[in-house]
Amino acid sequence: MYQEVILDHYKHPHGRGLRDGDAEVHHVNPTCGDEITLRVRYDGETIADVSYEGQGCSISQASASVLNELLVGKELGEARKIQAAFLELMQSKGQLEPDDAMEEVLEDAVAFAGVSKYPARVKCALLSWMAWKDATAQALSEGKTA
Amino acid sequence: MYQEVILDHYKHPHGRGLRDGDAEVHHVNPTCGDEITLRVRYDGETIADVSYEGQGCSISQASASVLNELLVGKELGEARKIQAAFLELMQSKGQLEPDDAMEEVLEDAVAFAGVSKYPARVKCALLSWMAWKDATAQALSEGKTA
Amino acid sequence: MTYLPGLLDTEAIRKDFPLLDRTVHDGKKVVYLDSAATSQKPRQVLDAMGEYYERHNANVHRGVYTIAEEATALYEGARDKVAAFINAPSRDEVIFTKNASESLNLVANMLGWADEPYRVDHETEIVTTEMEHHSNIVPWQLLSQRTGAKLKWFGITDDGRLDLSNIDEIITEKTKIVSFTLVSNIMGTHNPVEQIVRRAQEVGALVCVDASQAAPHMVLDVQALQADFVAFTGHKMVGPTGIGVLWGRQELLEDLPPFLGGGEMIETVSMHSSTYAPAPHKFEAGTPPIAQAVGLGAAVDYLSAVGMENIHRHEQAITGYAVKRLLEVPDLRIIGPADAEDRGATISFTLGDIHPHDVGQVLDEQGIAVRVGHHCARPVCLRYGIPATTRASFYLYSTPAEVDALVDGLEHVRNFFA
Amino acid sequence: MTYLPGLLDTEAIRKDFPLLDRTVHDGKKVVYLDSAATSQKPRQVLDAMGEYYERHNANVHRGVYTIAEEATALYEGARDKVAAFINAPSRDEVIFTKNASESLNLVANMLGWADEPYRVDHETEIVTTEMEHHSNIVPWQLLSQRTGAKLKWFGITDDGRLDLSNIDEIITEKTKIVSFTLVSNIMGTHNPVEQIVRRAQEVGALVCVDASQAAPHMVLDVQALQADFVAFTGHKMVGPTGIGVLWGRQELLEDLPPFLGGGEMIETVSMHSSTYAPAPHKFEAGTPPIAQAVGLGAAVDYLSAVGMENIHRHEQAITGYAVKRLLEVPDLRIIGPADAEDRGATISFTLGDIHPHDVGQVLDEQGIAVRVGHHCARPVCLRYGIPATTRASFYLYSTPAEVDALVDGLEHVRNFFA
Ligand SMILES: Cc1ncc(COP(=O)(O)O)c(C=O)c1O
Ligand SMILES: Cc1ncc(COP(=O)(O)O)c(C=O)c1O
């Protein structure tokens, strides 16, 4: 499960640190104590920034880094598609063999395919993605995006 | 366990029916619904009568009949010895082989030795004896005997 | 051999059940007619548990090592199997308990500690029936004592049916919960769920169905029942001891408070306060009956492979035959429905004035295992003015020859005490 | 091979435990270091349960046929064995539950529903510690919420011991119950029973000891403890899942009210009211975990044959060795006592800032099974400001070679994430 790509993101995370945002959420994985504080900033429909801070295992840390890399700069609709694809991959219990089309959408995130075989770790991989979804909903409801 | 003696007492019980007494008790075996109402009458230290009525299995019925046969006419001290010997026999889990000395004391009641192997039935055999003990204690505390 | 339409291939089935080869009293083959108390277990169930302990044993949830992941998958897989077996809308509605009694106590306690609109208190009423197993009476008596709620119940007719003639007075606007058995464990009666559920829904009461004697013997579809809770127990349905099930409607399980507190049922704990995991875990405190869940999973696999409809048909055939043959025995009186309609394969009877203890003991000497006593349903005995009954109960491995053995055995009993 | 004085003949012992032969990840032999979560089971225990199901399976109590008498004798015989194992003054003080969590909830609920002088209410206080398993925290939180009683607790010192410096302020005249663990499941700490019991007795409070992590590993003598209740769980002491024990002092069990209602726990039932059987049956509603009791009986036989003193000595040797070797690993910090004094064979640690999940996962790839997380003792993690620990726990079948494998594995973890 520890793909080189994952270890890389873990050791050299993208966009780590808290910066200005339209909404902030704090998510916890109670079974392992992983925590993340995450902020989103929108520029109209475009994700201007996703900044975050937290503690957790390599999988949760790397996943947040990948999220930042993948989503920042994307339109909201596009980002949602990516999030849905990542969720599907993580819930596949190792049954989904990533193909080219998936790699197109998920880029580095396909490296997490192996994690989906480990139910205890799936939550770690999803922590930041759930936080992002939640923060986005919050930002939307506060009318910060178009 | 169904010795001829037991079946005889069951089919032809001794002293069944309620007659005058110094004390009356009602005992129930909640696990099988066996019930007995039992009265004792003392004449000084002597057991003048043990009368009883109830419903129950052959073992509990026969045991009451044997009790009546054994105890009526005995001195209280002697009766207590018999009761203790019967209790010991019933709690022996089939380990006690009745010898002549025991047969001397328990007479027909030694036929219950086989019952002691069946934990579920031991209570049936003891129902009337416990009732007698209780009724006697009651009679004593009311000062009916010397 | 007696041929009856609808019988299963018991010769093949009996090979799966090691205990049925047991002999007692110098070589007499056991005739096991006490499946209503507990069923025998097929090799498949024992093997599944053995395999679990020998290869996959670890504590479940949270483990990141291989064996712990396997144990978790097996345990949660058993939940999937049970959910499918009872047609539950969601696997998260299936709670593993230690037995049906715990399941029923769980419901009673949830309602006692619940907020409105579920809360049972001194202004409300609880309804059950006179036909219940003690495990569906005492929890409600305790709840009634502890909350002041009034306990009411349906009576029984002379022929062993629920007397619903006064249903509108029994189930009223004050009723918070109606709890009753689908199949009587002493008389075998099948109860009319629909009528009771309809009335309960009318007044907004919850319905709890004790399916302990139903789940082993017929298709159990919790959606078709339209109940709110359904309880049953593993050991009566070819599963192991030490496991029971409570099915509950998801939104209720979300709203109702936990019962037992401890590991596994929490979300996060501090010394000051705790939050709880979502159902079903909220109701499963401590290390669950892991091996027993695996065994129960194998049990429902086994039953499903034979087919619950086929099992039901088999038992109907046996019951019809048994009722007919038993009524040939002089002085035998069936307590409960004296025909094969709307009833299960559990038949209670009295035999003249021979006490059931004596009936059971003399049958045992012939290798025939029946249960005697009040069968944890003493109110039924009180209702019919009898101290106890003799009860023969049949299952998928029972044969007409065993019915014959019982009838012959009873003749012997009569002669013995004549 | 490392020779340590006091070691058991693990080569012989390991032959009894089929799972220890398991391999994972392409042939790597399992190094099972998670016995504090659940122990492995010897063949003798599995055989006892198999034999029960295949030859003696029937519901217990009240049956008059041979197999039912045998099942009852086996079940009640297991109670005798457990009573002897803990030196209980009477077998009737041994209650079988489903796990230690139920045992602890049982105590909490008995006290919540009790009459004076035991009753816990809003004027009284409950005392526990920060070192408890969630199963000895949440039941008391629930009791406190439901009765208004105040919950107080002892803190922990920096080196993983109970801080009893303020014992006279924590345990006061208002205290009704003090419940604490004999051995910590996360840090292995052995707690000073005597001092706590003495203070509790001074103020007339009851004492409940959670012996879940003690019963498997050392001589447990409930009379020597002088506690009022002692709880433990079968699956951690080479027994099956699905069974726990609560020992309680006879006069308390007589006075305290029942918890779960149902079959087996009653004396007589009518629809209007019921009376209860004497303890232990009063507290055992429904069909008990029969096969699991038989398994637990075989487990205490097994442990007694090896000898609890010998097991304790073995674990002390292993613990001393493990502490020494672990402290050689750079960046490794032991959470809890960092020596082998007054502690059990359970060692929690952190490894630099590598998250325990990652430690556990990479160890698993080498076949090494440790537990990671808060180990159902989150307040301990909060106390030390860490999200989780990695925990290695040893038992009678653990070897110094397994300690070495762990240490090598941790080196590999460090390199992997360096
Ligand atoms: C100290 C302690 N108490 C209580 C428990 C709860 O035991 P169970 O999960 O068997 O209920 C455990 C183990 O999980 C424990 O380690
Ligand atoms: C109808 C009914 N309900 C409840 C129970 C209780 O089941 P358990 O003893 O497994 O808790 C039984 C069986 O004993 C039963 O027959």
XYZ file of C-alpha atoms in Angstrom, chain C:
418
model
C -41.288 -45.819 6.781
C -44.060 -43.275 6.833
C -44.172 -41.172 3.682
C -45.453 -37.644 4.038
C -45.510 -35.070 1.247
C -43.164 -32.148 1.866
C -40.573 -34.002 3.930
C -36.912 -33.079 3.548
C -34.231 -35.645 2.866
C -33.588 -36.135 6.563
C -31.184 -38.981 5.971
C -28.777 -36.573 4.306
C -29.462 -33.748 6.742
C -28.952 -35.877 9.842
C -25.443 -36.740 8.673
C -24.541 -33.084 9.243
C -25.556 -33.184 12.910
C -23.043 -35.159 14.988
C -25.141 -35.180 18.151
C -27.979 -37.052 16.484
C -25.707 -40.110 16.472
C -25.420 -40.004 20.239
C -26.692 -42.941 22.226
C -27.808 -42.937 25.858
C -28.803 -45.579 28.413
C -26.812 -48.476 27.017
C -26.941 -47.827 23.342
C -30.337 -46.253 22.808
C -30.121 -43.787 19.956
C -31.177 -40.312 21.027
C -34.552 -39.138 19.720
C -34.064 -35.408 20.125
C -37.417 -33.676 20.405
C -36.342 -30.521 22.219
C -35.355 -28.177 19.415
C -37.602 -25.430 20.753
C -35.258 -25.232 23.739
C -32.158 -25.362 21.597
C -31.372 -26.867 18.228
C -28.551 -29.220 17.395
C -25.647 -27.836 15.336
C -24.435 -29.012 11.961
C -20.781 -29.771 11.344
C -20.663 -26.756 8.977
C -21.337 -24.354 11.844
C -18.816 -26.010 14.158
C -16.213 -26.012 11.404
C -16.703 -22.324 10.698
C -16.043 -21.504 14.335
C -13.085 -23.878 14.522
C -11.603 -22.303 11.418
C -12.098 -18.864 12.908
C -10.272 -19.744 16.119
C -7.493 -21.684 14.426
C -6.712 -19.264 11.618
C -8.348 -15.851 12.032
C -8.745 -15.168 15.732
C -8.105 -11.534 16.674
C -10.099 -8.772 18.250
C -12.230 -6.966 15.694
C -12.248 -3.353 14.473
C -9.300 -1.022 14.518
C -6.670 -3.732 13.992
C -4.344 -2.978 11.086
C -2.692 -6.386 10.916
C -3.818 -9.130 8.580
C -5.503 -11.444 11.064
C -7.401 -8.572 12.684
C -8.625 -7.453 9.265
C -9.722 -11.019 8.568
C -11.510 -11.317 11.895
C -13.294 -8.011 11.276
C -14.311 -9.072 7.785
C -15.662 -12.368 9.126
C -17.564 -10.686 11.948
C -19.037 -7.960 9.762
C -19.629 -10.508 7.024
C -21.824 -12.434 9.443
C -23.855 -9.261 9.919
C -24.353 -9.073 6.154
C -25.535 -12.667 6.101
C -28.016 -12.158 8.921
C -29.270 -8.939 7.333
C -29.920 -10.779 4.070
C -31.551 -13.701 5.914
C -34.188 -11.430 7.463
C -34.426 -9.090 4.469
C -33.249 -6.075 6.494
C -33.163 -2.847 4.491
C -29.703 -2.146 5.910
C -26.954 -4.211 7.521
C -26.553 -1.442 10.086
C -29.918 -2.393 11.519
C -28.602 -5.749 12.740
C -27.308 -5.680 16.330
C -25.540 -8.691 17.784
C -26.447 -9.425 21.412
C -25.804 -12.440 23.617
C -29.275 -13.963 23.233
C -32.874 -13.026 22.523
C -33.350 -12.095 26.163
C -30.691 -9.415 25.926
C -32.270 -8.200 22.676
C -35.626 -7.736 24.381
C -34.083 -6.096 27.448
C -32.211 -3.794 25.102
C -35.475 -2.575 23.586
C -37.063 -2.100 27.000
C -34.077 -0.147 28.291
C -33.741 2.016 25.192
C -37.352 3.079 25.601
C -36.964 3.682 29.326
C -34.056 6.067 28.766
C -35.330 7.575 25.508
C -36.449 11.123 24.927
C -39.869 11.883 23.580
C -41.650 10.666 21.515
C -40.373 7.205 22.493
C -40.004 7.573 26.226
C -41.931 5.109 28.390
C -42.984 6.771 31.640
C -45.749 6.718 34.226
C -48.282 8.208 31.854
C -47.831 5.551 29.220
C -48.670 1.910 28.699
C -46.822 -1.201 27.616
C -48.633 -4.094 25.960
C -47.621 -7.727 25.804
C -49.463 -11.066 25.910
C -50.117 -13.955 28.242
C -48.467 -16.257 25.691
C -44.972 -14.818 26.020
C -41.752 -16.467 27.032
C -40.577 -15.030 30.373
C -37.924 -13.164 28.419
C -40.672 -11.087 26.847
C -42.501 -10.538 30.140
C -39.952 -9.791 32.839
C -38.132 -6.990 30.940
C -41.457 -5.203 30.585
C -42.373 -5.807 34.212
C -39.025 -4.297 35.216
C -39.579 -1.345 32.879
C -43.048 -0.868 34.272
C -41.775 -0.945 37.876
C -38.958 1.437 37.107
C -40.943 3.989 35.104
C -44.436 3.628 36.498
C -45.814 2.713 33.077
C -48.821 0.414 33.126
C -48.372 -3.128 31.814
C -51.316 -4.612 29.917
C -51.656 -7.865 28.028
C -53.753 -9.921 25.670
C -55.215 -13.131 27.052
C -55.385 -16.542 25.411
C -58.426 -18.428 24.125
C -59.279 -21.979 25.152
C -57.738 -23.340 21.976
C -54.403 -21.586 22.425
C -54.854 -18.483 20.288
C -54.362 -14.855 21.234
C -57.640 -13.287 22.292
C -57.686 -10.039 20.335
C -61.389 -9.370 20.866
C -60.615 -6.369 23.075
C -57.685 -5.087 21.013
C -58.975 -1.522 21.005
C -59.090 -1.395 24.797
C -55.699 -3.025 25.222
C -53.798 -0.964 22.652
C -54.748 2.680 23.198
C -53.403 6.152 22.590
C -51.321 5.701 25.732
C -49.536 2.638 24.402
C -45.879 3.239 23.609
C -44.824 -0.281 22.780
C -46.501 -3.568 21.905
C -44.246 -6.589 22.272
C -45.414 -10.069 21.360
C -44.197 -13.386 20.117
C -44.585 -14.437 16.513
C -44.686 -18.110 17.473
C -45.407 -19.436 20.967
C -42.584 -21.479 22.433
C -44.958 -23.600 24.504
C -47.974 -24.113 22.238
C -46.520 -23.490 18.794
C -49.261 -20.971 17.963
C -48.573 -18.588 15.073
C -49.870 -15.147 15.977
C -51.656 -12.676 13.674
C -49.015 -9.992 13.268
C -50.898 -7.872 10.813
C -53.876 -7.138 12.988
C -51.710 -6.150 15.950
C -49.330 -4.045 13.869
C -52.234 -2.236 12.240
C -53.747 -1.271 15.568
C -50.343 -0.267 16.996
C -49.672 1.953 14.003
C -53.096 3.517 14.410
C -52.183 4.752 17.878
C -48.531 5.432 17.075
C -47.109 2.672 19.272
C -43.891 0.867 18.437
C -44.015 -2.874 17.782
C -41.449 -5.382 18.973
C -41.715 -8.935 17.677
C -40.112 -11.833 19.520
C -39.160 -14.065 16.615
C -37.095 -16.546 18.649
C -39.357 -19.437 17.648
C -39.957 -18.123 14.134
C -36.515 -17.351 12.737
C -35.427 -21.018 12.863
C -38.514 -22.348 11.152
C -39.920 -20.045 8.497
C -39.083 -17.173 6.188
C -38.556 -14.129 8.409
C -38.938 -10.883 6.485
C -38.657 -7.893 8.790
C -39.957 -5.564 6.107
C -43.064 -7.644 5.520
C -43.685 -7.792 9.294
C -43.714 -3.988 9.458
C -42.479 -4.170 13.036
C -40.019 -1.724 14.575
C -37.899 -4.305 16.401
C -37.429 -8.019 15.872
C -35.512 -10.206 18.332
C -34.221 -13.755 17.947
C -31.511 -16.058 19.206
C -28.720 -18.034 17.530
C -28.801 -21.322 19.406
C -32.319 -22.216 18.299
C -31.506 -21.820 14.597
C -28.605 -24.300 14.303
C -26.197 -21.598 15.501
C -24.026 -21.477 18.615
C -24.962 -20.392 22.118
C -23.837 -16.924 23.161
C -25.341 -14.880 20.343
C -28.663 -13.197 19.706
C -29.908 -10.601 17.281
C -31.916 -7.446 17.548
C -33.075 -5.916 14.330
C -34.369 -2.346 14.621
C -35.478 0.324 12.195
C -32.569 2.583 11.337
C -34.103 5.896 12.365
C -35.077 4.436 15.732
C -31.583 3.104 16.312
C -30.245 6.538 15.491
C -32.581 8.304 17.897
C -32.566 5.901 20.825
C -29.933 6.040 23.557
C -27.338 3.342 24.159
C -27.812 0.669 26.794
C -24.486 -0.906 27.754
C -21.447 1.395 27.724
C -17.882 0.457 26.909
C -15.332 -0.245 24.229
C -16.524 -0.501 20.613
C -19.740 1.469 21.181
C -18.095 4.868 21.447
C -17.012 7.495 18.979
C -14.796 9.458 21.326
C -14.266 9.314 25.076
C -12.927 11.793 27.559
C -13.307 11.559 31.309
C -15.916 14.307 31.109
C -18.115 12.935 28.387
C -18.377 10.555 25.501
C -20.063 10.401 22.140
C -21.338 7.202 20.628
C -20.681 5.347 17.432
C -23.525 5.018 14.926
C -25.718 1.903 15.091
C -25.206 -1.012 15.207
C -21.971 -0.400 17.119
C -23.667 1.982 19.549
C -25.450 -1.051 20.974
C -22.514 -3.476 20.985
C -20.384 -2.647 24.020
C -17.183 -4.576 24.534
C -15.632 -7.370 22.552
C -18.533 -8.866 20.627
C -19.312 -12.581 20.304
C -16.973 -12.840 17.327
C -16.715 -16.589 16.884
C -20.420 -16.903 17.647
C -21.299 -14.387 14.929
C -19.188 -16.400 12.504
C -21.091 -19.486 13.642
C -24.436 -17.756 13.215
C -23.386 -16.654 9.734
C -22.638 -20.278 8.876
C -25.977 -21.263 10.417
C -28.002 -18.935 8.206
C -25.973 -20.169 5.231
C -26.911 -23.704 6.186
C -30.591 -22.916 6.647
C -30.701 -20.923 3.427
C -29.100 -23.759 1.493
C -31.810 -26.131 2.688
C -34.350 -23.367 2.108
C -36.587 -21.838 4.744
C -39.686 -22.631 2.698
C -38.643 -26.264 2.511
C -37.958 -26.362 6.246
C -41.361 -24.877 6.919
C -43.042 -27.432 4.648
C -41.167 -30.269 6.320
C -42.222 -29.130 9.762
C -45.827 -28.715 8.684
C -45.840 -32.297 7.483
C -44.282 -33.545 10.705
C -46.637 -31.457 12.823
C -49.712 -32.738 11.028
C -48.557 -36.294 11.517
C -47.573 -35.733 15.149
C -50.881 -34.101 16.091
C -52.800 -36.959 14.518
C -50.727 -39.671 16.183
C -50.616 -37.973 19.590
C -54.385 -37.650 19.670
C -54.512 -41.443 19.370
C -52.859 -41.744 22.788
C -55.564 -42.187 25.449
C -55.816 -39.375 28.034
C -53.500 -37.151 26.019
C -54.627 -33.529 25.897
C -52.894 -31.044 23.638
C -52.378 -27.639 25.257
C -52.720 -25.189 22.394
C -54.037 -25.596 18.873
C -55.059 -29.212 18.420
C -54.631 -29.183 14.664
C -51.858 -28.337 12.218
C -53.214 -24.931 11.130
C -51.257 -21.743 11.825
C -48.920 -23.425 14.209
C -45.315 -24.501 14.431
C -43.725 -27.834 15.189
C -43.895 -27.460 18.960
C -46.582 -29.462 20.739
C -47.338 -29.327 24.449
C -49.589 -31.861 26.105
C -50.640 -33.474 29.344
C -51.074 -37.213 29.805
C -53.876 -38.022 32.236
C -52.678 -37.104 35.672
C -49.165 -38.405 35.163
C -46.867 -35.547 36.046
C -44.776 -34.270 33.117
C -41.602 -34.918 35.113
C -42.478 -38.563 35.191
C -43.425 -38.572 31.525
C -40.091 -36.983 30.607
C -38.059 -39.270 32.821
C -39.578 -42.474 31.538
C -39.268 -41.247 27.949
C -35.604 -40.492 28.630
C -35.056 -44.079 29.677
C -36.058 -44.940 26.127
C -33.702 -42.342 24.678
C -36.444 -39.829 23.898
C -35.580 -36.253 24.836
C -38.577 -33.993 25.455
C -38.819 -30.979 27.716
C -41.125 -30.874 30.730
C -42.105 -27.966 32.939
C -43.529 -24.526 32.288
C -41.108 -23.844 29.409
C -40.458 -20.322 30.655
C -44.081 -19.512 29.902
C -45.662 -20.029 33.305
C -48.607 -17.686 32.631
C -49.768 -20.148 29.954
C -49.743 -22.979 32.506
C -51.638 -20.784 34.971
C -54.126 -19.942 32.228
C -54.915 -23.626 31.682
C -54.704 -24.533 35.361
C -51.905 -27.023 34.929
C -48.567 -27.127 36.725
C -46.561 -28.055 33.666
C -46.658 -29.728 30.284
C -44.636 -32.216 28.310
C -43.399 -30.583 25.127
C -42.151 -32.268 21.972
C -40.635 -29.988 19.356
C -39.420 -30.840 15.893
C -36.998 -29.362 13.408
C -35.531 -29.910 9.967
C -33.831 -33.129 11.084
C -36.931 -34.674 12.710
C -38.537 -37.731 11.130
C -41.941 -39.431 11.226
C -40.152 -42.393 12.812
C -39.285 -40.132 15.737
C -42.957 -39.221 16.085
C -43.714 -42.935 16.199
C -41.026 -43.470 18.819
C -42.605 -40.741 20.924
C -46.069 -42.254 20.653
C -44.740 -45.711 21.558
C -42.826 -44.148 24.417
C -45.973 -42.522 25.751
C -47.781 -45.842 25.689
C -44.963 -47.237 27.777
C -45.293 -44.313 30.197
C -48.988 -44.979 30.612
C -48.425 -48.646 31.326
C -45.618 -47.864 33.715
C -47.745 -45.631 35.908
C -51.018 -47.482 35.360
